[in-house]
Tab-separated table of C-alpha atoms in Angstrom:
chain	number	residue	atom	x	y	z
A	83	GLY	CA	0.397	0.134	0.138
A	84	GLU	CA	0.525	4.116	-0.347
A	85	ASN	CA	3.377	5.516	2.056
A	86	VAL	CA	3.984	8.669	2.934
A	87	GLU	CA	6.720	10.102	4.125
A	88	GLN	CA	6.276	13.953	5.389
A	89	HIS	CA	9.125	16.300	7.240
A	90	PRO	CA	10.099	18.347	9.427
A	91	SER	CA	7.664	17.364	11.896
A	92	THR	CA	7.849	20.857	13.452
A	93	LEU	CA	8.836	24.178	12.631
A	94	SER	CA	8.954	27.427	13.577
A	95	VAL	CA	9.288	30.209	11.114
A	96	GLN	CA	9.457	34.263	11.864
A	97	GLU	CA	6.400	36.107	10.409
A	98	GLY	CA	6.847	36.898	7.210
A	99	ASP	CA	9.370	34.663	6.266
A	100	SER	CA	8.373	31.678	3.634
A	101	ALA	CA	7.496	27.817	5.571
A	102	VAL	CA	8.587	24.611	3.205
A	103	ILE	CA	6.862	21.456	4.248
A	104	LYS	CA	8.257	18.737	2.063
A	105	CYS	CA	6.567	14.458	1.571
A	106	THR	CA	8.062	11.660	0.426
A	107	TYR	CA	5.503	8.744	-1.633
A	108	SER	CA	5.962	5.771	-2.380
A	109	ASP	CA	3.295	4.035	-4.592
A	110	SER	CA	3.885	5.209	-7.987
A	111	ALA	CA	0.330	4.850	-9.527
A	112	SER	CA	-0.943	8.205	-6.166
A	113	ASN	CA	-2.079	10.955	-8.596
A	114	TYR	CA	-4.278	12.538	-6.303
A	115	PHE	CA	-1.600	15.090	-3.605
A	116	PRO	CA	-3.669	17.387	-1.044
A	117	TRP	CA	-2.353	19.285	2.000
A	118	TYR	CA	-4.785	19.974	4.608
A	119	LYS	CA	-4.278	22.323	7.506
A	120	GLN	CA	-5.921	21.938	10.963
A	121	GLU	CA	-6.010	23.939	13.881
A	122	LEU	CA	-6.657	23.879	17.446
A	123	GLY	CA	-10.201	21.415	17.873
A	124	LYS	CA	-10.765	21.306	14.359
A	125	GLY	CA	-11.122	19.177	11.229
A	126	PRO	CA	-8.462	18.991	8.924
A	127	GLN	CA	-9.192	21.471	5.735
A	128	LEU	CA	-8.630	21.700	2.178
A	129	ILE	CA	-5.884	24.480	1.762
A	130	ILE	CA	-4.700	22.917	-1.532
A	131	ASP	CA	-3.689	20.485	-4.330
A	132	ILE	CA	-2.561	18.757	-7.316
A	133	ARG	CA	-3.122	16.267	-9.501
A	134	SER	CA	0.365	14.684	-11.624
A	135	ASN	CA	-0.346	15.760	-14.787
A	136	VAL	CA	0.756	19.234	-13.005
A	137	GLY	CA	3.900	20.529	-11.931
A	138	GLU	CA	3.112	22.989	-9.832
A	139	LYS	CA	0.637	25.074	-8.294
A	140	LYS	CA	-0.267	28.022	-6.749
A	141	ASP	CA	-2.733	29.688	-4.414
A	142	GLN	CA	-2.021	33.438	-2.798
A	143	ARG	CA	0.848	32.389	-0.951
A	144	ILE	CA	0.186	28.925	-1.087
A	145	ALA	CA	1.959	26.680	-3.373
A	146	VAL	CA	2.490	22.668	-4.508
A	147	THR	CA	5.250	21.900	-6.636
A	148	LEU	CA	5.402	17.629	-7.015
A	149	ASN	CA	7.950	15.686	-8.855
A	150	LYS	CA	6.980	12.567	-9.661
A	151	THR	CA	9.852	11.163	-10.869
A	152	ALA	CA	11.519	11.258	-6.970
A	153	LYS	CA	7.514	11.262	-5.415
A	154	HIS	CA	8.026	14.102	-3.653
A	155	PHE	CA	5.689	16.452	-3.139
A	156	SER	CA	6.390	20.128	-1.183
A	157	LEU	CA	4.169	22.612	0.180
A	158	HIS	CA	5.042	26.295	0.006
A	159	ILE	CA	3.899	28.860	2.093
A	160	THR	CA	5.031	32.368	1.585
A	161	GLU	CA	4.847	35.907	4.089
A	162	THR	CA	3.154	33.879	6.749
A	163	GLN	CA	1.167	34.836	9.056
A	164	PRO	CA	0.211	34.635	13.176
A	165	GLU	CA	-3.075	32.621	11.781
A	166	ASP	CA	-0.630	30.531	9.014
A	167	SER	CA	-0.276	28.405	12.785
A	168	ALA	CA	-1.550	25.525	12.154
A	169	VAL	CA	-0.770	21.748	11.999
A	170	TYR	CA	-0.423	20.930	8.319
A	171	PHE	CA	-0.959	17.708	6.061
A	172	CYS	CA	0.275	16.264	2.574
A	173	ALA	CA	-1.771	13.230	1.675
A	174	ALA	CA	-1.830	10.774	-1.524
A	175	SER	CA	-4.201	9.024	-3.146
A	176	TYR	CA	-4.438	6.413	-5.866
A	177	PRO	CA	-7.777	5.961	-8.086
A	178	GLY	CA	-9.777	2.090	-7.972
A	179	TRP	CA	-12.010	1.171	-6.432
A	180	ASP	CA	-10.954	1.228	-2.966
A	181	GLU	CA	-9.612	4.745	-3.709
A	182	LYS	CA	-7.940	6.119	0.008
A	183	LEU	CA	-6.078	9.404	1.199
A	184	THR	CA	-3.084	7.981	3.040
A	185	PHE	CA	-2.092	10.562	5.037
A	186	GLY	CA	1.656	12.292	5.952
A	187	THR	CA	2.302	12.008	9.725
A	188	GLY	CA	2.043	16.243	10.031
A	189	THR	CA	4.194	19.077	10.244
A	190	ARG	CA	3.390	21.678	13.293
A	191	LEU	CA	4.008	25.042	11.920
A	192	THR	CA	4.625	27.516	14.912
A	193	ILE	CA	4.807	31.149	12.942
A	194	ILE	CA	6.968	33.122	15.680
A	195	PRO	CA	5.233	37.057	15.808
B	386	ASP	CA	-24.847	24.933	7.063
B	387	THR	CA	-23.784	22.858	4.494
B	388	ALA	CA	-21.209	20.662	6.480
B	389	VAL	CA	-20.209	16.992	7.890
B	390	SER	CA	-21.424	17.303	11.973
B	391	GLN	CA	-20.557	14.891	14.269
B	392	THR	CA	-21.479	14.097	16.959
B	393	PRO	CA	-20.721	13.581	20.210
B	394	LYS	CA	-17.960	15.805	20.096
B	395	TYR	CA	-16.192	15.379	23.626
B	396	LEU	CA	-16.607	11.533	25.014
B	397	VAL	CA	-15.633	9.533	28.448
B	398	THR	CA	-16.572	6.934	29.641
B	399	GLN	CA	-15.724	3.338	31.153
B	400	MET	CA	-13.313	0.701	29.735
B	401	GLY	CA	-15.710	-2.391	28.305
B	402	ASN	CA	-18.647	0.124	27.509
B	403	ASP	CA	-20.466	0.627	24.654
B	404	LYS	CA	-20.328	4.066	22.501
B	405	SER	CA	-21.766	5.032	19.439
B	406	ILE	CA	-20.186	8.410	17.548
B	407	LYS	CA	-22.891	9.700	14.695
B	408	CYS	CA	-21.669	11.896	11.690
B	409	GLU	CA	-23.864	13.416	8.942
B	410	GLN	CA	-23.410	15.241	6.037
B	411	ASN	CA	-25.380	17.524	4.235
B	412	LEU	CA	-23.153	18.423	1.554
B	413	GLY	CA	-25.291	15.318	-1.132
B	414	HIS	CA	-22.017	13.116	-0.683
B	415	ASP	CA	-21.989	9.949	-1.637
B	416	THR	CA	-19.236	8.579	-0.050
B	417	MET	CA	-17.773	8.622	3.826
B	418	TYR	CA	-15.286	7.820	6.032
B	419	TRP	CA	-14.503	7.249	9.826
B	420	TYR	CA	-10.811	8.442	10.632
B	421	LYS	CA	-8.588	7.266	13.823
B	422	GLN	CA	-6.245	10.441	15.029
B	423	ASP	CA	-4.051	8.905	17.459
B	424	SER	CA	-2.455	11.024	20.381
B	425	LYS	CA	1.136	11.594	18.396
B	426	LYS	CA	-1.825	13.762	15.540
B	427	PHE	CA	-1.476	10.425	12.542
B	428	LEU	CA	-4.227	9.792	10.861
B	429	LYS	CA	-5.411	6.890	9.724
B	430	ILE	CA	-8.760	5.706	7.720
B	431	MET	CA	-10.832	2.952	9.239
B	432	PHE	CA	-13.918	2.663	6.693
B	433	SER	CA	-15.018	3.927	3.943
B	434	TYR	CA	-18.436	3.583	2.365
B	435	ASN	CA	-20.026	4.386	-0.429
B	436	ASN	CA	-23.797	4.842	-0.888
B	437	LYS	CA	-23.909	2.761	2.010
B	438	GLU	CA	-22.015	-0.346	1.566
B	439	LEU	CA	-18.572	-0.703	3.123
B	440	ILE	CA	-15.887	-0.195	0.695
B	441	ILE	CA	-13.404	-0.333	2.750
B	442	ASN	CA	-12.167	-1.615	5.948
B	443	GLU	CA	-8.485	-0.950	7.311
B	444	THR	CA	-8.289	-4.368	9.984
B	445	VAL	CA	-10.339	-2.367	12.471
B	446	PRO	CA	-10.883	-4.525	15.319
B	447	ASN	CA	-14.465	-5.727	14.753
B	448	ARG	CA	-15.351	-4.534	17.952
B	449	PHE	CA	-16.015	-1.125	15.909
B	450	SER	CA	-19.211	-1.990	13.334
B	451	PRO	CA	-20.174	0.956	11.089
B	452	LYS	CA	-23.780	1.259	9.799
B	453	SER	CA	-24.697	3.398	7.353
B	454	PRO	CA	-28.648	4.038	7.294
B	455	ASP	CA	-28.065	5.994	4.517
B	456	LYS	CA	-26.003	7.991	1.995
B	457	ALA	CA	-26.012	10.740	4.324
B	458	HIS	CA	-25.262	9.378	8.105
B	459	LEU	CA	-22.138	6.955	8.804
B	460	ASN	CA	-22.170	6.029	12.287
B	461	LEU	CA	-19.542	4.555	14.073
B	462	HIS	CA	-20.360	2.256	17.775
B	463	ILE	CA	-17.748	0.681	19.948
B	464	ASN	CA	-18.012	-2.551	21.904
B	465	SER	CA	-15.762	-3.225	24.946
B	466	LEU	CA	-14.425	-0.023	24.565
B	467	GLU	CA	-10.398	0.045	25.449
B	468	LEU	CA	-7.733	1.847	26.746
B	469	GLY	CA	-5.909	2.500	23.950
B	470	ASP	CA	-9.444	3.588	21.770
B	471	SER	CA	-8.944	6.784	22.847
B	472	ALA	CA	-8.432	9.233	20.551
B	473	VAL	CA	-10.102	11.711	18.156
B	474	TYR	CA	-12.857	10.099	15.456
B	475	PHE	CA	-13.410	12.023	12.360
B	476	CYS	CA	-15.828	11.421	10.092
B	477	ALA	CA	-15.487	12.930	6.311
B	478	SER	CA	-17.345	13.069	3.471
B	479	SER	CA	-16.391	13.144	-0.936
B	480	PRO	CA	-18.090	14.291	-4.018
B	481	PRO	CA	-19.416	11.633	-5.668
B	482	GLY	CA	-17.363	10.482	-8.994
B	483	THR	CA	-14.263	9.375	-8.231
B	484	HIS	CA	-14.480	7.793	-5.015
B	485	MET	CA	-11.755	9.213	-2.557
B	486	ASN	CA	-9.972	11.227	-5.407
B	487	THR	CA	-10.652	14.898	-4.571
B	488	GLU	CA	-11.258	17.053	-2.065
B	489	ALA	CA	-12.097	15.354	1.401
B	490	PHE	CA	-14.931	16.945	3.718
B	491	PHE	CA	-14.122	16.671	7.375
B	492	GLY	CA	-16.242	17.244	10.504
B	493	GLN	CA	-14.976	18.829	14.213
B	494	GLY	CA	-14.360	15.585	15.089
B	495	THR	CA	-15.143	13.308	18.752
B	496	ARG	CA	-12.827	13.588	21.512
B	497	LEU	CA	-13.090	9.109	22.814
B	498	THR	CA	-11.350	9.519	26.614
B	499	VAL	CA	-11.544	5.253	27.997
B	500	VAL	CA	-10.466	5.607	31.681
């Protein structure tokens, strides 16, 4: 089955700086890679996703890059703000009757004012 | 509000008891899931249902029994609760079409504490 590794587990950056979180996946059949943000006491919420036919996607201060050959994808947050502090999860899924999201282990991002 | 809602939000119970968590979505989605998040925040799928039919059962002990009376509801019943069942349980749903190869919408979670 799919295995997703995520690094780092914790990340602290100064407000206004950039943050990068990296994930690798094992199953070359995976073709969908979402990123979720989980705030304290809430459920995970999708912030951006990318499919395997695209190498990069950007949405305002958030971008995701995908390297299919190396089987890794990354989340980039620029001009970080205090409200970006949360736990971020990457995930991967492959098509099929038993499609499911396999999550990474999470990164606790802290933005230092 | 359109959402995935689950109840209760908090559940404290003694070992050996039986408890249920309810989940409802009004998003019109065909597929619903239960995820378990442990103390280290690791999120792992337990079950998925598509239009009331069980699709995924991820080697979860048979003390856990999901029930889907209709495609808008997926409840989780747990028998003979153990200390290790303490976790946050999330219900989620995703739109029709290609199962989970699209955005999943999560509920707020149910924090289960077994004492």
